[in-house]
Coordinates of C-alpha atoms in Angstrom, one line a residue:
Chain J
X17 CA 0.0 0.0 0.1
X18 CA 3.0 2.3 0.5
X19 CA 3.9 2.3 -3.1
X20 CA 0.9 4.2 -3.9
X21 CA 1.7 7.0 -1.4
X22 CA 5.1 7.8 -3.0
X23 CA 4.1 9.8 -6.3
X24 CA 1.0 11.7 -5.2
X25 CA 0.8 14.6 -7.4
X26 CA -2.3 16.0 -6.5
X27 CA -3.0 19.6 -5.1
X28 CA -3.1 19.7 -1.4
X29 CA -6.4 21.5 -1.6
X30 CA -8.1 18.3 -3.2
X31 CA -7.6 16.3 -0.1
X32 CA -10.4 16.5 2.2
X33 CA -9.3 13.9 4.9
X34 CA -6.5 11.3 5.3
X35 CA -6.4 8.2 3.4
X36 CA -6.8 9.6 -0.1
X37 CA -10.1 11.1 0.3
X38 CA -10.4 13.9 -2.4
X39 CA -12.8 16.8 -2.8
X40 CA -16.2 15.6 -3.9
X41 CA -16.3 18.2 -6.5
X42 CA -13.4 16.4 -8.3
X43 CA -15.8 14.4 -10.3
X44 CA -18.4 17.0 -11.8
X45 CA -20.8 15.8 -14.4
X46 CA -19.1 16.9 -17.4
X47 CA -16.5 15.7 -19.8
X48 CA -14.0 18.3 -19.4
X49 CA -14.5 17.7 -15.6
X50 CA -14.0 14.0 -15.9
X51 CA -11.1 14.2 -18.1
X52 CA -9.5 16.5 -15.5
X53 CA -10.5 14.4 -12.8
X54 CA -9.2 11.4 -14.4
X55 CA -5.7 13.1 -14.9
X56 CA -5.6 13.7 -11.3
X57 CA -6.6 10.4 -10.3
X58 CA -4.1 8.6 -12.7
X59 CA -1.5 10.8 -11.2
X60 CA -2.5 9.8 -7.7
X61 CA -2.3 6.1 -8.5
X62 CA 1.4 6.6 -9.7
X63 CA 3.5 4.3 -11.7
X64 CA 3.2 1.3 -9.6
X65 CA -0.2 1.4 -8.9
X66 CA -2.1 -2.2 -9.0
X67 CA -4.7 -0.6 -11.2
X68 CA -2.3 0.2 -13.9
X69 CA -3.8 -1.0 -17.3
X70 CA -7.4 -0.8 -16.1
X71 CA -9.9 1.0 -18.0
X72 CA -10.8 4.6 -17.0
X73 CA -14.4 3.5 -16.3
X74 CA -13.2 0.9 -13.6
X75 CA -10.8 3.3 -12.1
X76 CA -13.1 6.3 -11.5
X77 CA -16.5 6.4 -9.9
X78 CA -19.4 6.6 -12.3
X79 CA -22.0 9.3 -12.6
X80 CA -25.0 9.5 -10.2
X81 CA -28.2 7.6 -10.6
X82 CA -30.4 9.1 -13.3
X83 CA -33.9 10.5 -12.5
X84 CA -34.9 9.4 -16.2
X85 CA -32.7 6.8 -17.6
X86 CA -30.9 7.5 -20.9
X87 CA -29.0 4.9 -23.1
X88 CA -25.1 4.6 -23.6
X89 CA -23.8 7.7 -25.6
X90 CA -22.2 4.9 -27.9
X91 CA -25.8 3.9 -28.8
X92 CA -27.1 7.1 -30.0
X93 CA -27.1 6.0 -33.7
X94 CA -29.6 3.2 -33.0
X95 CA -32.9 5.2 -34.3
X96 CA -35.9 4.7 -36.1
X97 CA -35.8 5.4 -39.8
X98 CA -38.3 6.6 -42.3
X99 CA -38.8 4.6 -45.6
X100 CA -38.0 6.4 -49.0
X101 CA -36.9 9.9 -48.1
X102 CA -39.3 12.3 -49.8
X103 CA -38.3 15.6 -51.3
X104 CA -38.4 18.8 -49.3
X105 CA -41.3 20.1 -51.4
X106 CA -43.2 17.0 -50.3
X107 CA -42.6 17.7 -46.7
X108 CA -43.6 21.3 -47.1
X109 CA -46.9 20.5 -48.2
X110 CA -47.3 17.4 -46.1
X111 CA -46.2 19.4 -43.0
X112 CA -45.2 16.4 -40.9
X113 CA -42.8 13.5 -41.4
X114 CA -45.4 10.5 -40.7
X115 CA -43.4 7.4 -40.2
X116 CA -40.7 6.1 -38.4
X117 CA -39.9 2.4 -38.4
X118 CA -38.4 0.0 -35.9
X119 CA -34.8 -1.0 -36.3
X120 CA -35.7 -4.7 -36.4
X121 CA -32.1 -5.9 -37.1
X122 CA -31.0 -4.5 -33.7
X123 CA -33.9 -6.1 -31.8
X124 CA -33.0 -9.7 -30.4
X125 CA -36.1 -10.3 -28.2
X126 CA -39.7 -9.5 -28.6
X127 CA -40.1 -6.3 -26.6
X128 CA -39.6 -2.9 -28.4
X129 CA -38.1 0.1 -26.2
X130 CA -40.5 2.9 -26.2
X131 CA -38.2 5.1 -27.9
X132 CA -37.8 2.7 -30.8
X133 CA -41.6 1.5 -31.2
X134 CA -42.6 2.4 -34.8
X135 CA -44.7 5.4 -35.7
X136 CA -47.3 6.2 -38.1
X137 CA -49.4 9.3 -37.9
X138 CA -51.7 10.9 -40.5
X139 CA -51.5 14.6 -39.5
X140 CA -48.7 14.8 -36.9
X141 CA -48.3 14.1 -33.0
X142 CA -50.5 16.4 -30.9
X143 CA -49.3 17.8 -27.7
X144 CA -52.2 17.0 -25.4
X145 CA -52.7 18.3 -21.8
X146 CA -53.9 15.3 -19.9
X147 CA -55.9 17.3 -17.6
X148 CA -58.1 18.8 -20.4
X149 CA -58.5 15.3 -22.2
X150 CA -61.4 13.0 -21.5
X151 CA -62.9 10.1 -23.4
X152 CA -66.7 9.9 -23.9
X153 CA -68.7 6.9 -24.6
X154 CA -72.2 7.6 -26.0
X155 CA -74.6 6.4 -28.7
X156 CA -76.5 3.0 -27.7
X157 CA -75.7 3.2 -24.2
X158 CA -77.9 3.7 -21.2
X159 CA -75.7 6.4 -19.7
X160 CA -73.2 8.3 -21.7
X161 CA -70.1 8.8 -19.6
X162 CA -66.8 10.4 -19.6
X163 CA -63.5 9.2 -18.4
X164 CA -60.4 11.3 -17.8
X165 CA -56.9 9.6 -17.2
X166 CA -57.2 9.8 -13.4
X167 CA -60.5 8.0 -13.6
X168 CA -59.0 5.4 -16.0
X169 CA -55.9 4.7 -13.6
X170 CA -58.4 3.8 -10.8
X171 CA -59.9 0.8 -12.7
X172 CA -58.8 -2.9 -12.4
X173 CA -56.1 -2.9 -15.2
X174 CA -54.8 -5.6 -17.6
X175 CA -51.1 -5.6 -18.5
X176 CA -50.5 -7.7 -21.7
X177 CA -48.1 -8.2 -24.3
X178 CA -49.0 -7.5 -28.0
X179 CA -47.4 -6.8 -31.4
X180 CA -48.8 -3.8 -33.2
X181 CA -48.4 -3.8 -37.0
X182 CA -49.4 -1.2 -39.6
X183 CA -51.2 -3.0 -42.3
X184 CA -49.0 -1.2 -44.7
X185 CA -46.0 -3.0 -43.3
X186 CA -43.9 -4.9 -45.8
X187 CA -46.1 -3.3 -48.5
X188 CA -43.3 -2.8 -51.0
X189 CA -43.2 -6.6 -51.4
X190 CA -46.4 -6.4 -53.6
X191 CA -44.2 -4.5 -56.3
X192 CA -43.1 -6.4 -59.3
X193 CA -39.4 -6.1 -58.7
X194 CA -37.8 -6.9 -55.5
X195 CA -37.1 -3.7 -53.2
X196 CA -33.4 -2.9 -52.4
X197 CA -34.6 -1.2 -49.2
X198 CA -33.3 -2.3 -45.8
X199 CA -35.1 -4.8 -43.3
X200 CA -36.0 -1.7 -41.2
X201 CA -37.7 0.0 -44.2
X202 CA -39.3 -3.1 -45.5
X203 CA -40.7 -4.7 -42.2
X204 CA -40.2 -1.8 -39.6
X205 CA -43.9 -0.9 -39.1
X206 CA -43.9 -3.6 -36.5
X207 CA -43.1 -3.6 -32.7
X208 CA -43.9 -5.3 -29.6
X209 CA -44.7 -4.1 -26.1
X210 CA -46.4 -4.6 -22.7
X211 CA -49.6 -2.5 -22.8
X212 CA -51.5 -1.8 -19.6
X213 CA -55.0 -0.5 -19.6
X214 CA -58.7 -0.9 -18.7
X215 CA -60.7 -3.4 -20.8
X216 CA -63.2 -1.5 -23.0
X217 CA -65.9 -4.1 -22.0
X218 CA -65.4 -2.7 -18.3
X219 CA -66.5 0.8 -19.3
X220 CA -69.0 -0.3 -21.8
X221 CA -70.8 -2.3 -19.0
X222 CA -70.7 0.8 -16.9
X223 CA -72.3 2.8 -19.6
X224 CA -75.1 0.0 -19.9
X225 CA -74.4 -0.9 -23.6
X226 CA -77.4 -1.9 -26.1
X227 CA -78.0 -5.5 -27.0
X228 CA -78.4 -4.3 -30.4
X229 CA -75.2 -2.6 -30.7
X230 CA -72.9 -4.0 -33.4
X231 CA -70.0 -1.5 -33.8
X232 CA -68.1 1.2 -31.9
X233 CA -66.9 4.2 -33.9
X234 CA -63.6 5.4 -32.3
X235 CA -62.3 8.9 -32.9
X236 CA -59.1 10.7 -31.7
X237 CA -58.5 14.3 -30.7
X238 CA -55.3 14.7 -33.2
X239 CA -55.5 17.2 -36.2
X240 CA -57.6 15.3 -38.6
X241 CA -59.3 13.1 -35.9
X242 CA -58.6 9.7 -36.7
X243 CA -61.5 7.6 -37.1
X244 CA -62.2 3.8 -37.3
X245 CA -65.2 1.4 -36.8
X246 CA -64.7 -1.6 -34.8
X247 CA -66.9 -4.6 -34.5
X248 CA -68.5 -4.9 -31.1
X249 CA -67.6 -8.6 -30.6
X250 CA -64.0 -7.2 -30.6
X251 CA -64.8 -4.3 -28.4
X252 CA -66.2 -6.6 -25.7
X253 CA -63.6 -9.0 -26.0
X254 CA -60.0 -7.9 -25.5
X255 CA -60.0 -4.4 -26.7
X256 CA -58.5 -2.2 -24.1
X257 CA -57.9 1.7 -23.4
X258 CA -54.3 1.6 -23.2
X259 CA -52.6 4.1 -20.7
X260 CA -49.3 2.5 -20.3
X261 CA -46.5 1.0 -22.6
X262 CA -43.8 -1.0 -21.1
X263 CA -44.6 0.3 -17.7
X264 CA -44.7 4.1 -18.6
X265 CA -47.5 6.6 -19.5
X266 CA -47.7 5.8 -23.2
X267 CA -45.9 8.4 -25.3
X268 CA -47.6 11.2 -27.3
X269 CA -46.5 9.4 -30.6
X270 CA -48.2 6.2 -29.4
X271 CA -51.5 8.3 -28.3
X272 CA -50.8 10.1 -25.0
X273 CA -52.8 10.1 -22.5
X274 CA -55.0 7.3 -24.0
X275 CA -55.5 4.9 -27.0
X276 CA -57.6 2.2 -28.2
X277 CA -55.8 -0.8 -28.4
X278 CA -57.2 -3.8 -30.5
X279 CA -54.8 -6.8 -30.1
X280 CA -54.0 -8.5 -33.3
X281 CA -55.9 -6.0 -35.4
X282 CA -54.3 -3.7 -38.1
X283 CA -52.6 -1.0 -36.2
X284 CA -54.6 1.9 -37.6
X285 CA -57.7 0.6 -35.6
X286 CA -56.1 1.2 -32.5
X287 CA -57.0 4.9 -32.5
X288 CA -54.5 7.1 -30.6
X289 CA -55.3 10.2 -28.6
X290 CA -58.8 8.4 -28.3
X291 CA -61.6 10.9 -27.1
X292 CA -64.9 9.4 -28.5
X293 CA -66.5 6.0 -28.6
X294 CA -69.9 6.1 -30.3
X295 CA -71.6 2.8 -29.8
X296 CA -73.8 2.0 -32.8
X297 CA -75.3 -0.9 -35.3
X298 CA -73.2 0.2 -38.3
X299 CA -69.8 1.1 -39.5
X300 CA -69.3 4.8 -40.1
X301 CA -67.3 4.1 -43.7
X302 CA -64.6 6.7 -42.6
X303 CA -61.9 7.5 -45.4
X304 CA -59.5 5.1 -43.3
X305 CA -61.8 2.2 -43.9
X306 CA -63.1 2.7 -47.4
X307 CA -60.4 4.7 -49.6
X308 CA -57.4 3.7 -47.4
X309 CA -56.4 0.3 -45.8
X310 CA -58.5 -1.6 -48.4
X311 CA -57.0 -3.8 -50.9
X312 CA -58.2 -4.4 -54.7
X313 CA -58.7 -7.9 -55.6
X314 CA -58.1 -9.6 -59.2
X315 CA -61.8 -9.0 -60.0
X316 CA -61.7 -5.2 -58.9
X317 CA -63.5 -5.8 -55.8
X318 CA -62.0 -4.5 -52.8
X319 CA -61.6 -6.1 -49.4
X320 CA -62.7 -4.0 -46.6
X321 CA -62.5 -4.5 -42.8
X322 CA -59.4 -7.0 -43.1
X323 CA -59.0 -6.2 -39.6
X324 CA -57.1 -9.1 -38.2
X325 CA -53.5 -9.4 -39.1
X326 CA -52.8 -12.5 -40.7
X327 CA -50.2 -15.2 -39.7
X328 CA -46.6 -13.9 -40.7
X329 CA -43.1 -14.1 -39.8
X330 CA -39.7 -12.5 -41.0
X331 CA -36.1 -13.3 -40.5
X332 CA -34.3 -10.5 -38.8
X333 CA -30.9 -12.1 -38.6
X334 CA -29.1 -12.3 -41.1
X335 CA -30.7 -9.8 -43.2
X336 CA -30.0 -7.2 -45.8
X337 CA -28.8 -4.9 -42.7
X338 CA -25.5 -7.1 -42.6
X339 CA -23.3 -9.4 -44.8
X340 CA -21.7 -12.8 -44.1
X341 CA -17.8 -12.3 -43.8
X342 CA -17.0 -16.1 -43.6
X343 CA -18.7 -19.4 -44.1
X344 CA -19.5 -21.2 -40.9
X345 CA -22.1 -21.6 -38.2
X346 CA -24.8 -18.6 -38.0
X347 CA -27.9 -18.3 -36.0
X348 CA -31.1 -17.6 -38.1
X349 CA -33.5 -15.7 -35.9
X350 CA -36.7 -13.9 -36.5
X351 CA -40.1 -13.0 -35.4
X352 CA -43.6 -14.8 -35.8
X353 CA -47.0 -13.5 -35.0
X354 CA -50.7 -13.8 -35.9
X355 CA -53.6 -11.5 -35.1
X356 CA -55.7 -14.7 -34.2
X357 CA -53.5 -16.1 -31.4
X358 CA -50.4 -17.9 -30.7
X359 CA -47.8 -19.1 -33.1
X360 CA -47.5 -22.8 -33.1
X361 CA -44.6 -23.6 -35.4
X362 CA -42.1 -21.8 -37.5
X363 CA -39.9 -23.7 -40.2
X364 CA -37.0 -22.2 -42.1
X365 CA -35.6 -23.1 -45.3
X366 CA -32.2 -22.3 -46.4
X367 CA -32.8 -23.6 -50.2
X368 CA -35.6 -21.3 -51.3
X369 CA -38.3 -23.3 -49.8
X370 CA -37.5 -26.8 -51.2
X371 CA -36.7 -28.3 -47.8
X372 CA -37.7 -27.1 -44.4
X373 CA -36.6 -27.4 -40.7
X374 CA -38.3 -26.7 -37.4
X375 CA -37.0 -23.7 -35.8
X376 CA -36.9 -23.4 -31.9
X377 CA -39.7 -21.2 -30.6
X378 CA -38.5 -18.9 -27.5
X379 CA -40.7 -19.0 -24.5
X380 CA -43.1 -17.3 -23.8
X381 CA -45.4 -17.9 -26.7
X382 CA -48.1 -15.3 -26.1
X383 CA -51.2 -14.7 -28.4
X384 CA -51.2 -11.9 -30.7
X385 CA -47.6 -11.1 -29.6
X386 CA -44.5 -11.4 -31.6
X387 CA -42.5 -14.8 -31.0
X388 CA -39.0 -15.1 -31.5
X389 CA -37.6 -18.2 -33.3
X390 CA -34.0 -19.4 -34.1
X391 CA -32.2 -22.2 -35.7
X392 CA -28.6 -22.6 -36.3
X393 CA -27.5 -22.7 -39.7
X394 CA -24.1 -23.7 -41.4
X395 CA -23.3 -21.7 -44.4
X396 CA -21.0 -23.5 -46.9
X397 CA -20.1 -20.4 -48.7
X398 CA -22.3 -20.9 -51.6
X399 CA -25.5 -19.1 -52.8
X400 CA -28.6 -19.8 -50.5
X401 CA -32.0 -18.4 -50.0
X402 CA -33.4 -18.1 -46.4
X403 CA -37.1 -18.1 -45.7
X404 CA -39.4 -18.6 -42.8
X405 CA -42.8 -20.0 -42.8
X406 CA -45.1 -19.4 -39.6
X407 CA -48.1 -21.6 -38.4
X408 CA -50.6 -20.3 -35.7
X409 CA -52.6 -22.4 -33.4
X410 CA -55.7 -22.2 -35.6
X411 CA -53.9 -24.0 -38.4
X412 CA -53.2 -21.1 -40.6
X413 CA -50.0 -21.1 -42.6
X414 CA -48.1 -18.3 -44.0
X415 CA -48.4 -18.3 -47.9
X416 CA -45.6 -18.1 -50.4
X417 CA -45.5 -14.7 -52.2
X418 CA -46.9 -16.5 -55.5
X419 CA -49.7 -18.0 -53.4
X420 CA -50.7 -14.5 -51.9
X421 CA -50.5 -13.0 -55.4
X422 CA -52.4 -15.9 -57.1
X423 CA -55.1 -15.3 -54.7
X424 CA -55.4 -11.4 -54.3
X425 CA -53.5 -10.0 -57.4
X426 CA -51.0 -7.2 -57.5
X427 CA -53.2 -4.2 -56.8
X428 CA -53.2 -4.2 -53.0
X429 CA -50.7 -2.2 -51.2
X430 CA -51.8 -3.4 -47.7
X431 CA -52.0 -6.6 -45.9
X432 CA -48.9 -8.4 -47.3
X433 CA -48.0 -11.3 -45.0
X434 CA -46.4 -13.8 -47.4
X435 CA -43.0 -15.5 -46.8
X436 CA -40.2 -13.3 -47.7
X437 CA -36.7 -14.3 -49.0
X438 CA -33.1 -13.3 -48.0
X439 CA -30.8 -14.3 -51.1
X440 CA -27.2 -15.1 -50.0
X441 CA -24.6 -14.6 -52.6
X442 CA -21.2 -16.4 -52.6
X443 CA -19.5 -13.1 -51.4
X444 CA -21.6 -13.0 -48.3
X445 CA -23.7 -9.9 -49.8
X446 CA -27.5 -10.3 -48.6
X447 CA -30.4 -9.2 -50.6
X448 CA -34.2 -9.2 -50.7
X449 CA -35.3 -11.5 -53.5
X450 CA -38.3 -13.2 -55.0
X451 CA -38.1 -16.9 -54.8
Chain M
X12 CA -71.0 -12.0 -27.9
X13 CA -68.2 -12.4 -25.5
X14 CA -69.9 -10.4 -22.9
X15 CA -70.1 -13.4 -20.5
X16 CA -66.3 -13.9 -20.7
X17 CA -65.8 -10.6 -18.9
X18 CA -68.4 -11.4 -16.3
X19 CA -66.7 -13.7 -14.1
X20 CA -63.7 -11.3 -13.9
X21 CA -65.7 -8.4 -13.0
X22 CA -67.6 -10.5 -10.4
X23 CA -64.4 -11.7 -8.9
X24 CA -63.1 -8.0 -8.6
X25 CA -66.4 -7.2 -7.0
X26 CA -66.0 -10.0 -4.6
X27 CA -62.4 -8.7 -3.9
X28 CA -63.7 -5.3 -3.2
X29 CA -66.5 -6.6 -0.9
X30 CA -64.0 -8.6 1.4
X31 CA -61.9 -5.4 1.5
X32 CA -64.5 -2.7 1.7
X33 CA -67.7 -4.1 2.6
X34 CA -69.3 -0.7 1.8
X35 CA -68.7 -0.9 -1.9
X36 CA -70.8 -3.5 -3.4
X37 CA -70.4 -2.8 -7.2
X38 CA -67.4 -2.8 -9.5
X39 CA -65.8 0.5 -9.4
X40 CA -67.6 3.3 -11.4
X41 CA -65.6 6.2 -12.3
X42 CA -67.3 7.4 -15.4
X43 CA -69.2 10.8 -14.8
X44 CA -72.0 11.8 -17.0
X45 CA -71.1 13.4 -20.5
X46 CA -73.0 16.5 -21.2
X47 CA -74.1 17.3 -24.9
X48 CA -71.6 19.8 -25.0
X49 CA -68.7 17.2 -24.2
X50 CA -70.2 15.0 -27.1
X51 CA -70.6 17.8 -29.5
X52 CA -66.8 18.6 -29.0
X53 CA -65.5 15.0 -29.4
X54 CA -67.8 13.4 -32.0
X55 CA -67.8 14.3 -35.8
X56 CA -68.7 11.3 -37.6
X57 CA -71.2 11.4 -40.5
X58 CA -72.9 8.0 -41.4
X59 CA -73.6 7.0 -45.1
X60 CA -77.3 7.3 -44.3
X61 CA -76.7 11.1 -43.6
X62 CA -77.0 10.8 -39.9
X63 CA -75.3 13.7 -38.3
X64 CA -75.1 15.8 -41.3
X65 CA -75.5 19.3 -40.2
X66 CA -77.7 22.2 -41.7
X67 CA -76.2 24.3 -44.6
X68 CA -75.9 23.8 -48.3
X69 CA -73.5 24.4 -51.1
X70 CA -72.9 23.9 -54.9
X71 CA -69.8 23.3 -57.0
X72 CA -69.3 26.7 -58.3
X73 CA -68.8 28.2 -54.9
X74 CA -66.7 25.3 -54.2
X75 CA -64.4 26.0 -57.0
X76 CA -63.8 29.3 -55.4
X77 CA -63.2 27.8 -52.0
X78 CA -61.0 25.1 -53.6
X79 CA -58.8 27.6 -55.3
X80 CA -58.1 29.7 -52.1
X81 CA -57.8 26.8 -49.5
X82 CA -56.7 23.7 -51.4
X83 CA -55.1 24.3 -54.5
X84 CA -51.7 25.1 -52.7
X85 CA -51.4 21.2 -51.9
X86 CA -53.7 19.6 -54.4
X87 CA -53.9 20.0 -58.1
X88 CA -56.9 21.7 -60.0
X89 CA -58.4 19.4 -62.5
X90 CA -56.0 19.5 -65.5
X91 CA -53.0 20.5 -63.5
X92 CA -50.2 18.0 -63.0
X93 CA -47.8 18.9 -60.4
X94 CA -46.0 15.8 -59.4
X95 CA -45.5 16.7 -55.7
X96 CA -49.3 17.7 -55.5
X97 CA -50.1 14.4 -57.0
X98 CA -48.0 12.4 -54.5
X99 CA -49.9 14.5 -51.5
X100 CA -53.4 13.3 -52.9
X101 CA -54.8 13.2 -56.5
X102 CA -58.3 14.3 -56.4
X103 CA -59.5 14.2 -59.7
X104 CA -58.8 12.9 -63.2
X105 CA -59.3 9.2 -62.8
X106 CA -62.3 7.5 -63.8
X107 CA -61.2 3.8 -64.2
X108 CA -60.6 1.8 -61.2
X109 CA -59.3 -1.4 -62.8
X110 CA -55.6 -1.6 -63.0
X111 CA -54.9 1.2 -60.7
X112 CA -53.4 0.8 -57.4
X113 CA -54.9 2.1 -54.2
X114 CA -52.6 5.1 -54.1
X115 CA -54.0 6.6 -57.4
X116 CA -57.8 5.8 -56.6
X117 CA -59.9 9.1 -56.5
X118 CA -63.4 10.0 -55.5
X119 CA -64.9 9.3 -58.8
X120 CA -63.2 6.1 -59.3
X121 CA -62.9 4.5 -55.6
X122 CA -64.8 6.2 -52.9
X123 CA -68.0 4.2 -52.0
X124 CA -69.9 6.9 -50.2
X125 CA -70.4 10.5 -50.8
X126 CA -70.9 11.3 -47.0
X127 CA -67.2 10.1 -46.6
X128 CA -66.1 13.3 -48.5
X129 CA -67.9 15.6 -46.3
X130 CA -66.9 13.8 -43.2
X131 CA -63.1 13.6 -44.3
X132 CA -62.6 17.2 -45.6
X133 CA -64.5 18.8 -42.6
X134 CA -62.6 16.9 -39.9
X135 CA -59.0 16.9 -41.6
X136 CA -58.8 19.8 -44.4
X137 CA -57.6 22.0 -45.2
X138 CA -54.5 20.3 -43.8
X139 CA -53.2 23.6 -42.2
X140 CA -56.4 24.3 -40.6
X141 CA -59.2 21.7 -40.2
X142 CA -62.7 22.7 -39.4
X143 CA -61.7 26.1 -40.3
X144 CA -64.6 26.7 -42.7
X145 CA -68.5 26.7 -42.3
X146 CA -70.8 23.8 -43.0
X147 CA -72.0 25.4 -46.0
X148 CA -68.4 25.8 -47.2
X149 CA -67.7 22.2 -46.7
X150 CA -70.9 21.4 -48.7
X151 CA -69.7 23.5 -51.4
X152 CA -66.4 22.0 -51.6
X153 CA -68.0 18.5 -51.5
X154 CA -70.3 19.3 -54.4
X155 CA -67.1 20.8 -56.4
X156 CA -65.3 17.4 -55.7
X157 CA -68.1 15.3 -56.6
X158 CA -68.8 17.4 -59.8
X159 CA -65.1 17.5 -60.9
X160 CA -65.2 13.7 -60.6
X161 CA -68.3 13.4 -62.8
X162 CA -70.4 12.3 -60.1
X163 CA -73.1 15.0 -59.9
X164 CA -74.4 17.7 -62.1
X165 CA -72.9 21.2 -62.0
X166 CA -75.9 22.6 -60.5
X167 CA -76.8 20.0 -57.9
X168 CA -77.3 21.6 -54.4
X169 CA -75.7 19.6 -51.6
X170 CA -77.1 19.6 -48.4
X171 CA -78.1 16.8 -45.6
X172 CA -80.9 15.5 -47.7
X173 CA -79.3 15.3 -51.1
X174 CA -75.8 14.3 -50.1
X175 CA -76.6 10.5 -49.0
X176 CA -78.6 10.1 -52.0
X177 CA -75.6 10.7 -54.6
X178 CA -74.5 7.2 -56.0
X179 CA -71.0 6.8 -56.2
X180 CA -69.7 4.9 -59.2
X181 CA -67.9 2.4 -57.2
X182 CA -70.7 2.2 -54.3
X183 CA -70.8 -1.8 -55.0
X184 CA -67.0 -2.4 -55.4
X185 CA -66.4 -3.5 -51.6
X186 CA -66.6 -6.7 -49.8
X187 CA -66.6 -7.2 -46.0
X188 CA -63.7 -9.3 -44.9
X189 CA -64.8 -9.5 -41.3
X190 CA -64.6 -11.7 -39.6
X191 CA -63.1 -13.6 -42.5
X192 CA -62.0 -13.2 -45.9
X193 CA -64.1 -14.6 -48.5
X194 CA -63.0 -18.2 -49.7
X195 CA -61.8 -17.1 -53.0
X196 CA -59.2 -14.8 -52.0
X197 CA -57.8 -17.2 -49.2
X198 CA -54.2 -18.2 -49.1
X199 CA -54.3 -20.7 -46.5
X200 CA -53.0 -23.7 -48.3
X201 CA -49.4 -25.2 -48.2

């Protein structure tokens, strides 16, 4: 211990007590101060210190506990991305940039951190004062009632994990030529989270909903007042008014202070910034359920109210976000989900769908939530085509792209849920291909 | 349908509350009565049969003037072809719905209900200031959009009685896929 004492080159004023205790102001919470402090500490340790060779973060005390946590400064580049960058002229008219997609290539589990949950708005994110916001439930009910966030917080709540997927997700795969966009751009309108809220059935009960009710019409308080019709059987089943996401109040981009959440349904139906639920016997036929979110079939008839997201899976590793550096063993891993219930099986193919092997499904396998699958794969350095195919507990099977297009043509832009293929070239490069 | 599913749960909760607080015999009720003013502030839906359409009326010629002032900065007039404005939303000029992808579909070629036009432009347009015009002005804009799409005559007066009766060209072009997609569009085979 003596050897430390020898080469102390620290100002006498820095000592506050014997035994090497230094002034607490030595470590200020700024980079400059830290560097200065570090120099002092290094000097204090001297040439023969046993800590020689240790990293700075081991040698100096860290910063104080944060009152609201932030991620490492080395992770700040991991962000959501928009799809095709539009021109400035476009955004000048559009006023808002209206999508941001989850970096699925960096997600190894099933829960998306709140800051990376995908966003899609039509007319921007409103800045709602929760004290002035309320939800009114009216129409075919005995008592029209209103609920503010404080009232909702007092009900018995449910906390459940669900995926949320925009029905426009993977939409570029309808196009004739395979897109060169990234995994994040193709499939990033998909996230998974724990949503906590009050079951809508609880509130409808309290209002005394009529037996003749068949639909509810949900409207948001945002600019443009997003509006969707939801069948009453869904509304009385697992639909909730969500007030928390992954443990914290839902963020403004997700509908603060309250949103509708329809587990398994296309994302747009889970109306954010919810402020009105009108109980009725018919759909309102809003723009979002007639002009948008409908798909034209080969006979020019359009499918409307394709609400439940079909069984689907994607491989997130490897993907075109990376390339393979050498032959050898890799883990093929991805996500599978079904808007109806649980995933029962996922198969993976490395030869473009000729042969399939069962992937391991990671627990827990929850209904209407992302399920992580994994399978080891030996790459021999030759060309390969990786695909995944999901099954759900209701016997639904994810179709090939050809099967989907044969059944529904190529005019749709929404609800693409077919198998997607990553083509691996001999040089290890990975591309989205049609196989 | 699934109402019974939720009953046992709420009963359980009630039972729990009763053991904890004998005074409280029901499941919690925290809703407060909503006034007509609360409802009017929050509810803007217009139904295809015309329910909730307001008083007022308008015509296409008035709508044209309003469109030039309030809408043309972002949407092309008939005959104009600014590509950025087309990307924002093409409102006229496509009659044939076959072979067009969803993004190019217009009021005349695709929209099934005339009431949706009024409902949407009143709640959402002009993008910079939704709900900034009067109901009669929104009726006029609706008339203009319908007229330029070849759906109504130039002089047709649009109000709460006439609008729901306008027959849209693609009125019968939709199939309900809930709760299940019709058999012929299904993909669930191996």
